mmCIF file of C-alpha atoms in Angstrom:
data_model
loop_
_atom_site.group_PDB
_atom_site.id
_atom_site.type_symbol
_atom_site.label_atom_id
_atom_site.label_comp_id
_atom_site.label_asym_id
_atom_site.label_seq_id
_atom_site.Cartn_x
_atom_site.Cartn_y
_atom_site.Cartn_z
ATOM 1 C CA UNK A 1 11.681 0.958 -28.957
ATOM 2 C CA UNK A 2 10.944 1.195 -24.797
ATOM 3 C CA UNK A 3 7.590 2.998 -23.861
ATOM 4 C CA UNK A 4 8.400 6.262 -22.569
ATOM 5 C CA UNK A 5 7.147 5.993 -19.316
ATOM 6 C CA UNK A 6 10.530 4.173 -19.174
ATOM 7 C CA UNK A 7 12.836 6.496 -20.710
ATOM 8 C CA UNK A 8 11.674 9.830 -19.717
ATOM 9 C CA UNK A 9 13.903 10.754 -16.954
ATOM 10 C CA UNK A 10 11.181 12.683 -15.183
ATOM 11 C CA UNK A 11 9.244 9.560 -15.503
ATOM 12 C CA UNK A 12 11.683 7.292 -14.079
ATOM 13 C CA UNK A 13 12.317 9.457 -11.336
ATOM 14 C CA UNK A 14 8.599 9.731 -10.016
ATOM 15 C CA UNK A 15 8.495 5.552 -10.936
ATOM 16 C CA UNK A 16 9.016 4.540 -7.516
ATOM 17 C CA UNK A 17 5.853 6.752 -6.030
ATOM 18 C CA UNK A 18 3.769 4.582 -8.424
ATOM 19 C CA UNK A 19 5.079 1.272 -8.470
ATOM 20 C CA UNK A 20 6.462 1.505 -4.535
ATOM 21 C CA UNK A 21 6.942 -1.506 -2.606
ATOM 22 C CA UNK A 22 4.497 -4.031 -2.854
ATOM 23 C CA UNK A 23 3.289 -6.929 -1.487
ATOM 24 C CA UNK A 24 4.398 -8.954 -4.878
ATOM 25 C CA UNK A 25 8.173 -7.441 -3.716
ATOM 26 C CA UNK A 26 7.610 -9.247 -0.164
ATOM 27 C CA UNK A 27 6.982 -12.188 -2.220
ATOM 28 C CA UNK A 28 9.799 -12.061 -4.435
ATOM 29 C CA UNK A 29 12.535 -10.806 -1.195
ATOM 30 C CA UNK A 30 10.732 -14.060 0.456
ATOM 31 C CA UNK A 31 12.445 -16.445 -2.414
ATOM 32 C CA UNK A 32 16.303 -15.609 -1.188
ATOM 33 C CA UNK A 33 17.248 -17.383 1.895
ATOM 34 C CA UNK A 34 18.763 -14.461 4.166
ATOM 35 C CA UNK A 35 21.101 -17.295 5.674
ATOM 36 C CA UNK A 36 22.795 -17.489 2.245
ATOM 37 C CA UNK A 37 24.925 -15.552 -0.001
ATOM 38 C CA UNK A 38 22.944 -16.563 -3.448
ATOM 39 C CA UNK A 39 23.452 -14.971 -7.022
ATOM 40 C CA UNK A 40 20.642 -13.702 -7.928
ATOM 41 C CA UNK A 41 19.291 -12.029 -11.255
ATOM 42 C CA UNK A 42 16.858 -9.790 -11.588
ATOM 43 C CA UNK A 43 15.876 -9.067 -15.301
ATOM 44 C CA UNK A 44 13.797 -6.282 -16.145
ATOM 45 C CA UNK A 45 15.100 -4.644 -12.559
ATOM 46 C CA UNK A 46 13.384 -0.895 -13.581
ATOM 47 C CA UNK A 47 14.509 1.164 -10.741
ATOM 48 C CA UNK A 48 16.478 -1.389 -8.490
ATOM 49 C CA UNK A 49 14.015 -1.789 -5.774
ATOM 50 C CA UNK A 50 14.115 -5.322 -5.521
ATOM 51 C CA UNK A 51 17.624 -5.345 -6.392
ATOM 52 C CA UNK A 52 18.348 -3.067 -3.704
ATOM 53 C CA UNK A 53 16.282 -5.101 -1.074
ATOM 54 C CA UNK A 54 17.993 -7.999 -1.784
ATOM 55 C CA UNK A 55 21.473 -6.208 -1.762
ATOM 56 C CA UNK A 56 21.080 -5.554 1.697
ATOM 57 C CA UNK A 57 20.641 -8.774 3.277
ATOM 58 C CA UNK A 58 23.626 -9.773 1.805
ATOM 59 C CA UNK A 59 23.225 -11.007 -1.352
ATOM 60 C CA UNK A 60 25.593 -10.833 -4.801
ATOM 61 C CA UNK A 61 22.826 -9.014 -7.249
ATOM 62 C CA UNK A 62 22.575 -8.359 -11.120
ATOM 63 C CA UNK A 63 19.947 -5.739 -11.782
ATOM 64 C CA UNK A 64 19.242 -6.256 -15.868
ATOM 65 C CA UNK A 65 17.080 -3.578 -17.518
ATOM 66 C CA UNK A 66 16.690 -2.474 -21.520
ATOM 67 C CA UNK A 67 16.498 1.333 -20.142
ATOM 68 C CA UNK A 68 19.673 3.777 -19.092
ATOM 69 C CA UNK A 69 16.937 6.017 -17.839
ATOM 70 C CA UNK A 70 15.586 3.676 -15.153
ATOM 71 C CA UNK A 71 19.124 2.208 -14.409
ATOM 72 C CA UNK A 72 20.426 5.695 -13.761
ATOM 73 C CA UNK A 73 17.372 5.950 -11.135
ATOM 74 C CA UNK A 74 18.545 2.505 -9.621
ATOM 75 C CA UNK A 75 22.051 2.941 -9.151
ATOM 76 C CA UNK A 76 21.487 5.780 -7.020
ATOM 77 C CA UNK A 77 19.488 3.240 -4.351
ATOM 78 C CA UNK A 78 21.557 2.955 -1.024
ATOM 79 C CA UNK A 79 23.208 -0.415 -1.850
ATOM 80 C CA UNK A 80 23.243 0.690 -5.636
ATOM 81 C CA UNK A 81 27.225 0.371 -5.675
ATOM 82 C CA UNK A 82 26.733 -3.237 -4.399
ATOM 83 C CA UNK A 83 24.873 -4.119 -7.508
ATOM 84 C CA UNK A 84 25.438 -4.763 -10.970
ATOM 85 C CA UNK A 85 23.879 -3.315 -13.272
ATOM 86 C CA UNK A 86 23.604 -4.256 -16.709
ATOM 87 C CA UNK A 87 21.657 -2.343 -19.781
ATOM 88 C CA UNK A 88 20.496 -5.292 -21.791
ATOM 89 C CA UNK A 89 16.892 -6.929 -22.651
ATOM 90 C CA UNK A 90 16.159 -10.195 -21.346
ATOM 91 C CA UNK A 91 16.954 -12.026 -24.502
ATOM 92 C CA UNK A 92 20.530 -10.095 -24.917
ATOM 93 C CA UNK A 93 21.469 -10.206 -21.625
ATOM 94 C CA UNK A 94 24.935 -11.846 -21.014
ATOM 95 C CA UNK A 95 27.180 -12.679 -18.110
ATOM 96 C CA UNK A 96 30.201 -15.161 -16.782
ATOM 97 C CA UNK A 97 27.857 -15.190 -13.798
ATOM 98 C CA UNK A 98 25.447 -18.354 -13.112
ATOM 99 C CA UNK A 99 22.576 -17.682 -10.721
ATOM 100 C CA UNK A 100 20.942 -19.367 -7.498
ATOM 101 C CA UNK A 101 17.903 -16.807 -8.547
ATOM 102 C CA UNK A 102 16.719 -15.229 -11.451
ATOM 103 C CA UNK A 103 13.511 -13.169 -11.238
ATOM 104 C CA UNK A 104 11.349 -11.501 -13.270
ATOM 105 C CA UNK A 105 8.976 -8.996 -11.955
ATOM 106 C CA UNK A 106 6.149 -6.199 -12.256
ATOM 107 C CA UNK A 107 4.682 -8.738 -15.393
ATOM 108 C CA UNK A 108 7.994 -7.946 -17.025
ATOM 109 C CA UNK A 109 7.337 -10.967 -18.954
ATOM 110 C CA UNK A 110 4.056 -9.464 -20.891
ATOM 111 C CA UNK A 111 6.460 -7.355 -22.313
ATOM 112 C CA UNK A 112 7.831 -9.905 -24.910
ATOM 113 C CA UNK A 113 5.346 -9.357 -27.303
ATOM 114 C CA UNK A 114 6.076 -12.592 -29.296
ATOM 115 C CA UNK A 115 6.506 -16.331 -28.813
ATOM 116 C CA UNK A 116 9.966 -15.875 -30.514
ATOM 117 C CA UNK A 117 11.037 -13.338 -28.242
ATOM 118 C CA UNK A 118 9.682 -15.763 -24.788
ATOM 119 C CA UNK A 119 11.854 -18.692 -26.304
ATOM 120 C CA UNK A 120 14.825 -16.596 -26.656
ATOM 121 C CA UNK A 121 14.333 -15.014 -22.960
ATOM 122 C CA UNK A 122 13.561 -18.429 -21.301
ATOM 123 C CA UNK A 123 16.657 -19.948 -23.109
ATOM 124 C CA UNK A 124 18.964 -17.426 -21.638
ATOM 125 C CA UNK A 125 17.701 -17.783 -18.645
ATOM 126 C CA UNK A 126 18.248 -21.344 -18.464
ATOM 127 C CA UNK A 127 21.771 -20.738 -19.898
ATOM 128 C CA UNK A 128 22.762 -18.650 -16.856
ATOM 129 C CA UNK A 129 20.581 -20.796 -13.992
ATOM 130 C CA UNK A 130 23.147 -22.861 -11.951
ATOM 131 C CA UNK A 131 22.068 -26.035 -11.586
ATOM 132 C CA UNK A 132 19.439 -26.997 -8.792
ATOM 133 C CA UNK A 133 18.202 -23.216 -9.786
ATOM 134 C CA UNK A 134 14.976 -21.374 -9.445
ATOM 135 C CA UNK A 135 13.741 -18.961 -12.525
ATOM 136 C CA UNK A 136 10.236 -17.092 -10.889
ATOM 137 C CA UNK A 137 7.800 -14.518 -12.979
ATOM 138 C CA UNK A 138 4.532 -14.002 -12.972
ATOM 139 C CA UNK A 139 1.805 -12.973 -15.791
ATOM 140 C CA UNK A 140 -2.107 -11.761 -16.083
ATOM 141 C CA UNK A 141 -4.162 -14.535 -16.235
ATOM 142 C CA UNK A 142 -5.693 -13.703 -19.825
ATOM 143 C CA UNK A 143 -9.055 -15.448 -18.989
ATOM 144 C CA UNK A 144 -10.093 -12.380 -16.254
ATOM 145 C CA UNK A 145 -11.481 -9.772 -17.929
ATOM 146 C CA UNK A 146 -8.820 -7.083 -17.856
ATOM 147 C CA UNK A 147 -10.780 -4.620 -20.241
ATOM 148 C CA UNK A 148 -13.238 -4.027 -17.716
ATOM 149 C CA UNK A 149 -10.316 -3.094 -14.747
ATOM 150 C CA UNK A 150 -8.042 -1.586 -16.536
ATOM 151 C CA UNK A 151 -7.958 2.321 -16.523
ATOM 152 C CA UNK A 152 -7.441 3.962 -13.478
ATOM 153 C CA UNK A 153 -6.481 7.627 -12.223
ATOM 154 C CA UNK A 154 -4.073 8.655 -9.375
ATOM 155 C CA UNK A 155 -2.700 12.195 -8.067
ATOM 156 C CA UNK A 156 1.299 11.528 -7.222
ATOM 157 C CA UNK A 157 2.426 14.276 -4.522
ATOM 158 C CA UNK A 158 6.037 14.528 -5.840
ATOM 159 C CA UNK A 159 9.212 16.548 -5.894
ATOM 160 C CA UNK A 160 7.780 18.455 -9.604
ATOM 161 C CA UNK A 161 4.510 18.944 -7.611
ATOM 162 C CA UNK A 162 1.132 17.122 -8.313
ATOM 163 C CA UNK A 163 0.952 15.087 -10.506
ATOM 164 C CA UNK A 164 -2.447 13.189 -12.193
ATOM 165 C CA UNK A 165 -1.349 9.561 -13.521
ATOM 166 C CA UNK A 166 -4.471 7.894 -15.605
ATOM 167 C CA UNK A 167 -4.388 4.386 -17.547
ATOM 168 C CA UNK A 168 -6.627 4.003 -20.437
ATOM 169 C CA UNK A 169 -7.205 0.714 -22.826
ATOM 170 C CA UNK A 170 -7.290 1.228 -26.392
ATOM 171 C CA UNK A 171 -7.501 -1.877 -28.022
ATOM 172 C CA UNK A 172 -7.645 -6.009 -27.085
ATOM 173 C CA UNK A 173 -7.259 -8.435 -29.921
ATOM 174 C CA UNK A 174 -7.654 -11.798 -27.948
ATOM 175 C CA UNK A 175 -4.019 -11.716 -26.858
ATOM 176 C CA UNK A 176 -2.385 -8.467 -27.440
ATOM 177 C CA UNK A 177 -3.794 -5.607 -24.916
ATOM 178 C CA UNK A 178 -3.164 -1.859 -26.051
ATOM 179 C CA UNK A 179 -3.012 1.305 -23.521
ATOM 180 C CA UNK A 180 -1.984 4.244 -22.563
ATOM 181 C CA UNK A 181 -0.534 6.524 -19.628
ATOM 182 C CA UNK A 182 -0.823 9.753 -19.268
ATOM 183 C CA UNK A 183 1.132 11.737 -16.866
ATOM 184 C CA UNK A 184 0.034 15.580 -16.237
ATOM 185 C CA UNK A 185 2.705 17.297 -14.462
ATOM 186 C CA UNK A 186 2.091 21.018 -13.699
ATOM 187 C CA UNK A 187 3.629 22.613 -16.733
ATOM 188 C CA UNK A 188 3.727 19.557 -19.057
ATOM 189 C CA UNK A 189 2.427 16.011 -19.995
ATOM 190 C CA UNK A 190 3.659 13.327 -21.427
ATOM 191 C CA UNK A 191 2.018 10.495 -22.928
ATOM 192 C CA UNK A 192 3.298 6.545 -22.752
ATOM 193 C CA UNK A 193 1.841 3.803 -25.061
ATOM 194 C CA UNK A 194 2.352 0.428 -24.209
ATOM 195 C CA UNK A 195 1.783 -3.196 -25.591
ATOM 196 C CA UNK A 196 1.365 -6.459 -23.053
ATOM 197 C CA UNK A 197 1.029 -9.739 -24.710
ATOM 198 C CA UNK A 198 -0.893 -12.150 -22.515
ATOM 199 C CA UNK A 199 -0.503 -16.102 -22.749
ATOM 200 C CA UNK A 200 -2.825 -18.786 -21.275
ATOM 201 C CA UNK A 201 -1.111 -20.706 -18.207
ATOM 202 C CA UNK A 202 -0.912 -24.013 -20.576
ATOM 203 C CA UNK A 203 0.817 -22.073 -23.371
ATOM 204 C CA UNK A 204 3.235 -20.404 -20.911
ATOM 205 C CA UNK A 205 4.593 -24.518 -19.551
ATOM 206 C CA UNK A 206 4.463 -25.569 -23.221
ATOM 207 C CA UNK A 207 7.214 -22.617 -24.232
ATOM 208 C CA UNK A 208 8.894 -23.545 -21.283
ATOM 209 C CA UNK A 209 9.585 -26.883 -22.158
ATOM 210 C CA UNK A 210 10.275 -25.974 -25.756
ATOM 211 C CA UNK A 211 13.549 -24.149 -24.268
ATOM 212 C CA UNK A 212 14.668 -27.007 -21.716
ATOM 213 C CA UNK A 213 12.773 -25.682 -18.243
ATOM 214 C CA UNK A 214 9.842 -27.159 -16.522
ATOM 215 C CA UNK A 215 7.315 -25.217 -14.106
ATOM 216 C CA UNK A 216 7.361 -26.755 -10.399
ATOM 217 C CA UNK A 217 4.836 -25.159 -9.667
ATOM 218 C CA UNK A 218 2.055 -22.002 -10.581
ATOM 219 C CA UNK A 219 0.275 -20.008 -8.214
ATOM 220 C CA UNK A 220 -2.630 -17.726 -8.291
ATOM 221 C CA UNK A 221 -1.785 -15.356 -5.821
ATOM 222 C CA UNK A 222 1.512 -13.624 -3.442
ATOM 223 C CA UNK A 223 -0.121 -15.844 -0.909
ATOM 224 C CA UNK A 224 0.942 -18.975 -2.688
ATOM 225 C CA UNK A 225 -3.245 -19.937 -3.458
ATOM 226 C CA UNK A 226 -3.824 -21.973 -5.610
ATOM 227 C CA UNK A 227 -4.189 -21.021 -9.619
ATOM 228 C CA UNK A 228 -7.879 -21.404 -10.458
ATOM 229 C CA UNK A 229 -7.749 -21.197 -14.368
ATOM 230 C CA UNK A 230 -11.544 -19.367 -14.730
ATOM 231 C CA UNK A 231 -10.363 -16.612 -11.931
ATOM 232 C CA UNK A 232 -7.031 -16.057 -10.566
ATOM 233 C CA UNK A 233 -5.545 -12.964 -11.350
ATOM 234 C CA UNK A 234 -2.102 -13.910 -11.315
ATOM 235 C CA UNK A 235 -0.034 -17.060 -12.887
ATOM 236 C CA UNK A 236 3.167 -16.779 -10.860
ATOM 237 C CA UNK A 237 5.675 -19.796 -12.310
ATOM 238 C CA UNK A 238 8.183 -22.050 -10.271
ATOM 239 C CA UNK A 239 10.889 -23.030 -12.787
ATOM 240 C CA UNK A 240 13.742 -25.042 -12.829
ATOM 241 C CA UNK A 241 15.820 -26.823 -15.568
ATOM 242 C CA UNK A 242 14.028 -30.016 -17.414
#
C-alpha cells in the first residue's frame, strides 16, 4: 500500500512546494547530454519534475511512478504531453523501450523495503538499460546518525492556505527507519506513515552484482566528493551492466 502523502490528491498537489527543485535535480538534469536525444527513465518520477526538465531540452522521457495521484499532478507539467507516463513500481515496470538513462531519485530506492524487492528492481533495470548505459540513485548513508536529524517542521504558503508540514521518527531497528508526516491544513489534517530501509554502501554493490550490474563509481555528495564511509550523507551509485 503507498503512504498517503502520495495518494492524497491534496497532498500531491502541494508536493512540489516541499520537495521543489533542488540541487540533487541539477545533479541528475547534469547526467543527460543536452547535445543528444537520449531515452531516459525515470522510475519513481512523483510529480514529473525531473521528467519535465529533461523533456524540455529535448529528450524522449518515461516518467514511472506506483501512484495515479502524483502522475495526475505530473502530467499536467508544461512538457507533460511530451512524456510518458507509466503507473507501475519499479519492479513491475515494463516497456519495448531500452534506455540511454535510467534514474532514480528523492532516495526512491529506500523505498524497497526488502533485499527481494532491490534484486527484482535492479534486474529490471538492467533488462531495459541499452547497452553502454548508465542506471544512477542515490541512498542515506545508514552509518550517519539519522535519528538525531530527522524531524523537522515547515509552514507551506499554498493555494488551500497555510499549511504546517512536521516529520517525526518513531522507530529505528538497525536498518528499517519508521516516521511520520503530518500535514495541518486549515480545516483538516492528514497524517502519512512511512517506512525507508537503509543499506550499507558494500551491501548496496554486492546486490548489484547479484543482478548482473556493477557500480562505476559512488559519491558522497551532488558535488561529486568523495564517499567517506564514517560521514557522507549521501551514497549516490554509477551503474552500468557487469
Amino acid at each position: 500500500m503507498l503512504d498517503e502523502h502520495y495518494t492524497n490528491p491534496k497532498l500531491a498537489e502541494i508536493y512540489d512546494i516541499d520537495s521543489g527543485w533542488s540541487v540533487d535535480r541539477d545533479f541528475y538534469l547534469s547526467l543527460a547530454d543536452p547535445s543528444k536525444k537520449l531515452e531516459i527513465l525515470d522510475l519513481g518520477c512523483g510529480t514529473g519534475l525531473l521528467c519535465d526538465a529533461y523533456a524540455a531540452r529535448g529528450h524522449s522521457v518515461t516518467g514511472c511512478d506506483p501512484s495515479k495521484t502524483m502522475l495526475d499532478v505530473a502530467r499536467l507539467k508544461p512538457h507533460g504531453k511530451n512524456i510518458e507516463w507509466v503507473e507501475s513500481s519499479a519492479q513491475d515496470f515494463k516497456s519495448l523501450k531500452s534506455f540511454d538513462l535510467i534514474v532514480m531519485t528523492g532516495h526512491a530506492f529506500q523505498v524497497l523495503l526488502s533485499e527481494e524487492d532491490i534484486l527484482i528492481a535492479l534486474s529490471n533495470m538492467k533488462r531495459h538499460l541499452k547497452t553502454g548505459g548508465l542506471i544512477v540513485f542515490e541512498a542515506r548513508n545508514p552509518a550517519v546518525n539519522w535519528v538525531e536529524c530527522w524531524d523537522y517542521s515547515m509552514s507551506l504558503d499554498t493555494k488551500f492556505g497555510s499549511v504546517e508540514e512536521s516529520r517525526k521518527f518513531l522507530n529505528w531497528d538497525g536498518q528499517r527507519m519508521s516516521f511520520e508526516l503530518v500535514y495541518k491544513f486549515p480545516n483538516e489534517t492528514f497524517i502519512s506513515k512511512s517506512d525507508l530501509l537503509f543499506l550499507s554502501k558494500n551491501k548496496i554493490c554486492d546486490l548489484l552484482i547479484a543482478s548482473g550490474l556493477v557500480a562505476d563509481s559512488v559519491f558522497g555528495g551532488w558535488d561529486k566528493s568523495p564517499f567517506y564511509p564514517d560521514f557522507s550523507k549521501e551514497m549516490i551509485f554509477f551503474v552500468r551492466h557487469n
